[in-house]
XYZ file of C-alpha atoms in Angstrom:
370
model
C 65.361 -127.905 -13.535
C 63.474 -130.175 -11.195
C 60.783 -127.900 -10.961
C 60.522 -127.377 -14.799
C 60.540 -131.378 -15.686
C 57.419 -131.611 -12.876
C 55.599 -129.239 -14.838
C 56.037 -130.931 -18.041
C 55.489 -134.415 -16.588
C 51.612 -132.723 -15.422
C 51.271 -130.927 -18.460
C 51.502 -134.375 -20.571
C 49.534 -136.437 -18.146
C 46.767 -134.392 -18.201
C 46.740 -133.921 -22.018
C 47.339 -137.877 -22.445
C 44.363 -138.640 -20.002
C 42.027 -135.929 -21.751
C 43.015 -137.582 -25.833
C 42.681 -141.285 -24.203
C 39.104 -140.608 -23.299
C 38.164 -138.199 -26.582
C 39.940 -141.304 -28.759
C 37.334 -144.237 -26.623
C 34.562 -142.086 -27.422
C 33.920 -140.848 -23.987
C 31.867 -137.486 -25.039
C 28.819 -137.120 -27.253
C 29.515 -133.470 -28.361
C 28.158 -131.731 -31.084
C 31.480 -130.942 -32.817
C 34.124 -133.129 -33.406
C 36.454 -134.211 -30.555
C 39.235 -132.792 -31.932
C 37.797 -129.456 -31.454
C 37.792 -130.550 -27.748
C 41.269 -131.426 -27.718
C 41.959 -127.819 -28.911
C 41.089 -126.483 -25.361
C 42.340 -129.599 -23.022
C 45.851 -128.657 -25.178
C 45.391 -124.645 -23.853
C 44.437 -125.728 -20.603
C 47.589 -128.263 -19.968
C 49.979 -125.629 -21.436
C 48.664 -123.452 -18.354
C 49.878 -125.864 -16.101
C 53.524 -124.818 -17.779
C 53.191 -121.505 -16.344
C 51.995 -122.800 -12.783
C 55.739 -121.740 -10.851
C 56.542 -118.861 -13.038
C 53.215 -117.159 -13.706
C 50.778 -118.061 -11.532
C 48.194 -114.920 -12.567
C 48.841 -116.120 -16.502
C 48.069 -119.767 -15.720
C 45.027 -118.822 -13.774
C 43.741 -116.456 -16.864
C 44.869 -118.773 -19.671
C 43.023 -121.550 -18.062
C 40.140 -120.248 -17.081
C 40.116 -118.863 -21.245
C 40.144 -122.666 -22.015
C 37.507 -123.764 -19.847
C 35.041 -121.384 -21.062
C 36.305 -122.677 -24.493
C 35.123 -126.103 -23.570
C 32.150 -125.385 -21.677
C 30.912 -123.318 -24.948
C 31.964 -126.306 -27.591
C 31.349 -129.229 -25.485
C 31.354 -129.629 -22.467
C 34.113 -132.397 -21.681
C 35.166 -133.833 -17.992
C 39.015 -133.543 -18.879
C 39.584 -129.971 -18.963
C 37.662 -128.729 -15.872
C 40.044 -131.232 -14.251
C 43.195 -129.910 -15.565
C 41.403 -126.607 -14.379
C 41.527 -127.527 -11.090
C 45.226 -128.096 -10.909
C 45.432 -124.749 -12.336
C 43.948 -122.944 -9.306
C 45.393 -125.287 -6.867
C 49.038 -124.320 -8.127
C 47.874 -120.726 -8.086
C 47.494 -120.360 -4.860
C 50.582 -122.511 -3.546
C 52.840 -120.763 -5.480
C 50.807 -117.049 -6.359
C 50.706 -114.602 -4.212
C 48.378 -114.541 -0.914
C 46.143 -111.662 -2.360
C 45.628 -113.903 -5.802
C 44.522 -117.328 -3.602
C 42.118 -114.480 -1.691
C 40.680 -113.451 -4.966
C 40.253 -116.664 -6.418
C 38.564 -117.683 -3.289
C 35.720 -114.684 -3.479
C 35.323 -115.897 -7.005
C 34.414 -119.180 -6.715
C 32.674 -118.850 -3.892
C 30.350 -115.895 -5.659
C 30.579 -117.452 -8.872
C 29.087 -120.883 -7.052
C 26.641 -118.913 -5.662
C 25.105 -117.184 -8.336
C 24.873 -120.338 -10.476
C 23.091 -121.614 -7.895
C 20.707 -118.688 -7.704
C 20.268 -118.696 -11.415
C 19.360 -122.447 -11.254
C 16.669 -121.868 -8.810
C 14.989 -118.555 -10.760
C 15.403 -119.271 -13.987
C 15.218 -122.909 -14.158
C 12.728 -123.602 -10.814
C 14.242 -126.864 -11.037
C 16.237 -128.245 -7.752
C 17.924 -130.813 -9.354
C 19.824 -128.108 -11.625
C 21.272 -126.859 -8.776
C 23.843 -129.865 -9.525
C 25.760 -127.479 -11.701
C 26.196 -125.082 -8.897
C 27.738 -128.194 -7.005
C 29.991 -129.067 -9.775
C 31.133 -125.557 -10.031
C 31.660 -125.416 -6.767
C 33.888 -129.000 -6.528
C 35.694 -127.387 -9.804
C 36.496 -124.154 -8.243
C 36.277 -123.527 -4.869
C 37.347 -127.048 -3.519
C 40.779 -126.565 -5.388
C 41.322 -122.997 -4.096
C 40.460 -123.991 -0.129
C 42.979 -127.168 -0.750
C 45.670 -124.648 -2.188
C 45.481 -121.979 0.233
C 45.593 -124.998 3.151
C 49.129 -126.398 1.763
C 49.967 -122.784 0.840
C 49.380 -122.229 4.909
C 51.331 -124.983 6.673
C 54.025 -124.559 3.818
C 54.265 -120.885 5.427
C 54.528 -121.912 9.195
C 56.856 -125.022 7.795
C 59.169 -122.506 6.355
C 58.807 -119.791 9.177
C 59.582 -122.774 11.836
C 62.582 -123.288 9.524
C 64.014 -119.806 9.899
C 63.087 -119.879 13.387
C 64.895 -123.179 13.859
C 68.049 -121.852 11.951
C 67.769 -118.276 13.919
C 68.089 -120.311 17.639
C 70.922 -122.602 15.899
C 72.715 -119.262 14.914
C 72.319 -117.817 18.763
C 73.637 -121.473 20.144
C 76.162 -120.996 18.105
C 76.768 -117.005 18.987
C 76.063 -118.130 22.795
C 78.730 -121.329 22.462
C 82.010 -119.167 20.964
C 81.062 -116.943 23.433
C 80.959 -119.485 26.196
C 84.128 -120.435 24.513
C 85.622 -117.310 24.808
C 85.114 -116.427 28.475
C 86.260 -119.969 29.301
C 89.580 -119.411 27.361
C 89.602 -116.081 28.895
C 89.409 -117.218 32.490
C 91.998 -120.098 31.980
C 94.808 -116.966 30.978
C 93.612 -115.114 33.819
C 94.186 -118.257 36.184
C 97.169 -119.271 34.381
C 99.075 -115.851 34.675
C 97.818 -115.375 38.289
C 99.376 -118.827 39.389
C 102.762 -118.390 37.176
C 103.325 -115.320 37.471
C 103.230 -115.055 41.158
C 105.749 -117.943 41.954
C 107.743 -117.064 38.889
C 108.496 -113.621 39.382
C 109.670 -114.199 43.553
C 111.603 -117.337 42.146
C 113.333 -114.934 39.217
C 114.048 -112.321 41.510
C 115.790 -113.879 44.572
C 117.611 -116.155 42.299
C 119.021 -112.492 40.237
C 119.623 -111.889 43.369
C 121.134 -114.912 44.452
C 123.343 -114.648 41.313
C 124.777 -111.081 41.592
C 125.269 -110.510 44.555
C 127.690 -112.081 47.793
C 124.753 -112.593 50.009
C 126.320 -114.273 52.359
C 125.305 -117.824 54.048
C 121.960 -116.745 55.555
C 121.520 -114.781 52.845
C 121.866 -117.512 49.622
C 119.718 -119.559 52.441
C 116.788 -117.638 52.730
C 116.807 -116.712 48.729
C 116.754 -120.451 48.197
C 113.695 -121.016 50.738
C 111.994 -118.359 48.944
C 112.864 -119.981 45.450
C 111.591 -123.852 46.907
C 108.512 -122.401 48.900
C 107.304 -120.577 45.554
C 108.198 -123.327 42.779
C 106.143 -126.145 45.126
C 103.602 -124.294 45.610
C 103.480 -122.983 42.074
C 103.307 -126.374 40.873
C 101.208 -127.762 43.524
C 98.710 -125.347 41.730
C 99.258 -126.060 38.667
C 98.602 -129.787 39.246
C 95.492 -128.453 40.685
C 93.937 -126.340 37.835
C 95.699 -128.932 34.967
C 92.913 -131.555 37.073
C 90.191 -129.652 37.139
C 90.605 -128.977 33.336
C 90.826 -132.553 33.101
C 88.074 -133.791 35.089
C 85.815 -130.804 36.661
C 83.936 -133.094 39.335
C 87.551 -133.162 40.665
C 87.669 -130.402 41.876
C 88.459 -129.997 45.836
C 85.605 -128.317 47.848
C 88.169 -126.029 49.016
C 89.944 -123.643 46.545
C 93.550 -123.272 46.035
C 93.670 -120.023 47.377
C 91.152 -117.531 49.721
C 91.370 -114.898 52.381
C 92.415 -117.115 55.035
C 95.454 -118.115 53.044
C 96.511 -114.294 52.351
C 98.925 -115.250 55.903
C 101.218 -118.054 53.544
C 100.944 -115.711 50.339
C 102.373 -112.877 52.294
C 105.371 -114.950 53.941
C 106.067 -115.935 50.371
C 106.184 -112.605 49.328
C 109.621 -112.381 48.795
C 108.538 -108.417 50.541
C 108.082 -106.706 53.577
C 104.333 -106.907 54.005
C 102.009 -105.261 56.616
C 98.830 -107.595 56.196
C 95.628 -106.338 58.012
C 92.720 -108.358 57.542
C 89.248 -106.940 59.400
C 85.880 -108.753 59.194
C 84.856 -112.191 59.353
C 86.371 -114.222 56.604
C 84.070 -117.485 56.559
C 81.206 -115.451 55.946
C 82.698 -114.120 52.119
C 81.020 -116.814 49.419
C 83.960 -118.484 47.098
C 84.091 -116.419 44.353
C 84.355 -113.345 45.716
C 86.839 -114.806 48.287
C 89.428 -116.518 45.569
C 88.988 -113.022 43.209
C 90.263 -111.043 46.453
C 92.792 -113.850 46.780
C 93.906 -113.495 43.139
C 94.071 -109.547 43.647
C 96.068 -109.215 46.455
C 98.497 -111.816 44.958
C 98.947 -110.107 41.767
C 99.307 -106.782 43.800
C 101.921 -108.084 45.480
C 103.869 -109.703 42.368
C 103.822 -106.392 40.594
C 104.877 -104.687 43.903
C 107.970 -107.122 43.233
C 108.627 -107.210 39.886
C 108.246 -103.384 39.403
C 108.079 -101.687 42.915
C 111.155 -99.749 44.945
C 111.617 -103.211 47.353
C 110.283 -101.587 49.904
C 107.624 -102.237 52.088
C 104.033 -103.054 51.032
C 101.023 -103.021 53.306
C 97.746 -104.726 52.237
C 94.489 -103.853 53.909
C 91.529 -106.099 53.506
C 88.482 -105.281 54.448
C 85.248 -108.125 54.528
C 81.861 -106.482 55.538
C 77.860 -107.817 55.474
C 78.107 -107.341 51.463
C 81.639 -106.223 50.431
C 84.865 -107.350 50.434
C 87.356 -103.969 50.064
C 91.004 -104.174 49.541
C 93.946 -101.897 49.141
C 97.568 -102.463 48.324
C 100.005 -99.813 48.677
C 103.532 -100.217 47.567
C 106.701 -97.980 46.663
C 106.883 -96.767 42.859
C 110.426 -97.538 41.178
C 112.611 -95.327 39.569
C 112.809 -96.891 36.198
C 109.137 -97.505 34.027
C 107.938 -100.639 34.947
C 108.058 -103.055 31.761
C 105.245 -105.704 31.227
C 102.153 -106.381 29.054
C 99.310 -105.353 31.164
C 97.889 -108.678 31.468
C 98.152 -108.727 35.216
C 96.209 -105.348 35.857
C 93.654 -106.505 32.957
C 92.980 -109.419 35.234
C 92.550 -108.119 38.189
C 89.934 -105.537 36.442
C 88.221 -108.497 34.404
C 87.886 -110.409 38.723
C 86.582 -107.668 39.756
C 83.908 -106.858 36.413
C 82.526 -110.009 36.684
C 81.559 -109.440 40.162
C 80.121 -106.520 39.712
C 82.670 -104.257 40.968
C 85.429 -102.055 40.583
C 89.039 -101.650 40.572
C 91.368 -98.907 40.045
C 95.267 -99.384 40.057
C 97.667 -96.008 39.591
C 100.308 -94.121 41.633
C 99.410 -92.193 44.448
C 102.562 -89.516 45.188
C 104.932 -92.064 45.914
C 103.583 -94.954 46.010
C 101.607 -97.212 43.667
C 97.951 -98.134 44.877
C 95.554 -100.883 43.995
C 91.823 -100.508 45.179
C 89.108 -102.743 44.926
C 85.597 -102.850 45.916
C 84.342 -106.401 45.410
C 80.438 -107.355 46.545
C 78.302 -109.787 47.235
C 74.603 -110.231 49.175
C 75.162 -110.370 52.034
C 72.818 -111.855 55.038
């Protein structure tokens, strides 16, 4: 609608400009000005056409002008001309602005070649330069606007393509990070949880005896403080991440405490130098052999569980081997998932699944090594 009410405000500018200067008495035409205003009128309604027909405009127009030019000439049409080829080549196609251009251009030409051999008089060759500034000087200033318009609206899709990726790239930043937080939240619950569950069943229903409710209730403390002294930990670095202590919660060299607060025989064997293991691949062995170990509790025989870890120049390999139960194990997954999603992101593997009699967890995590 916009659009529309521009068109009509050029089409009656033009035609009011063009009847101000035939009513002063601005041309000295051998007809009557009114037959004047019969082509001006043609050439304005062209400009109607300018959005929706560009090719139309362009021919109506350039009917009109030869109109004028036969009858006249007058100064008001060939003006209202050139806003005719200007919007033809903003809003026509490329190949009409390409054709208009080789027109004027030849058509400049050869009035200025006709001027010099038929007329032998240089100072005709003004006509040529009037064509031209009617013609092609409209066309060149079309096809310019026409041409940053283009890049203006290509930087535009470009701009709204990289907003769409940040956008992709941020939900899927969002994602992982949600994703991590679950795996770090199940590995630090679930761990403490599960030994403080079971020795309390145990605690509860069965006659264990002094030593017996005393260790259970070690067990039970030992896990639920240091279950919450890592909960404190990760709820802080959620809070603030510059917080976070150089040293992480939990690594290779802490695999000793884990292990005493297994709540299970364990045979631990560490081989290879520790120190040497970057962070990340020594908190995702960490996290590994921890949830080995809860599962080995929650859904093992009770007996023992041994738990080889081995570091080399650009590995860390571990294996956990513990008794299968009798009954299916019940549980969501979400503990194995993790432990394959630690070892993914590092570029390794993991493979968890019974083995005879006894349930087996192996990992292959690396890293560059020196």
């Amino acid at each position: 609608m916009q659009g529309r009410v521009v068109d009509l405000v050029l089409a009656g500018s033009g035609l009011g400009a063009g009847a101000l200067m035939f009513a002063t008495g601005q041309y000295q035409a051998s007809v009557a000005p009114a037959w004047l205003f019969v082509p001006l009128a043609v050439c304005c309604g062209a400009l109607l056409l300018r959005r929706t027909a560009p090719l139309a405009s362009v021919l109506v127009g350039t009917a009109a002008v030869a109109a004028d030019i036969a009858i006249g000439p007058s100064l008001a049409t060939p003006l209202v001309y050139t806003q005719v080829l200007y919007d033809a080549c903003v809003h026509g196609r490329a190949a009409l602005a390409r054709v208009l251009l080789a027109a004027s251009v030849v058509g400049s030409v050869i009035t200025a070649a006709l001027c010099l051999v038929v007329l032998r008089d240089v100072r005709a060759l003004g006509l040529a330069v009037l064509l031209a500034l009617v013609t092609v000087v409209p066309v060149l200033t079309g096809i310019h606007v026409r041409h940053h318009r283009d890049q203006a609206a290509a930087a535009r899709r470009s701009a709204e393509q990289v907003a769409r990726l940040a956008e992709a790239d941020r939900a899927n930043a969002v994602a992982a990070e949600r994703a991590g937080m679950a795996r770090e939240l199940h590995d630090v619950i679930a761990n403490h949880l599960s030994a403080v569950a079971i020795h309390a069943t145990a605690a509860l229903s069965a006659d264990l005896g002094p030593d017996g409710t005393r260790q259970a209730l070690t067990v039970i403390r030992e896990n639920s403080v240091q279950g919450l002294a890592e909960m404190r930990r990760m709820i802080g670095f959620l809070r603030e991440p510059a917080a976070l202590p150089e040293h992480s919660p939990g690594g290779l060299a802490a695999l000793d405490d884990l292990v005493a607060r297994a709540g299970l025989p364990v045979t631990l064997e560490v081989r290879g130098a520790t120190g040497d293991v970057p962070v990340s691949v020594d908190l995702a062995a960490y996290r590994i052999v921890q949830e080995s170990l809860t599962n080995a509790l929650k859904h093992g025989d009770g007996g023992p569980v041994t738990a080889e870890v081995v570091c080399t120049a650009g590995a860390v390999d571990i294996r956990v081997r513990s008794g299968l139960a009798r009954h299916t194990p019940s549980g969501d997954g979400a503990g194995l998932i993790g432990m394959h999603e630690r070892a993914a992101l590092l570029g390794g593997t993991l493979t968890a699944g019974p083995d005879g009699d006894r349930w087996v967890v192996a990992a292959h995590l690396p890293w560059d090594g020196p």
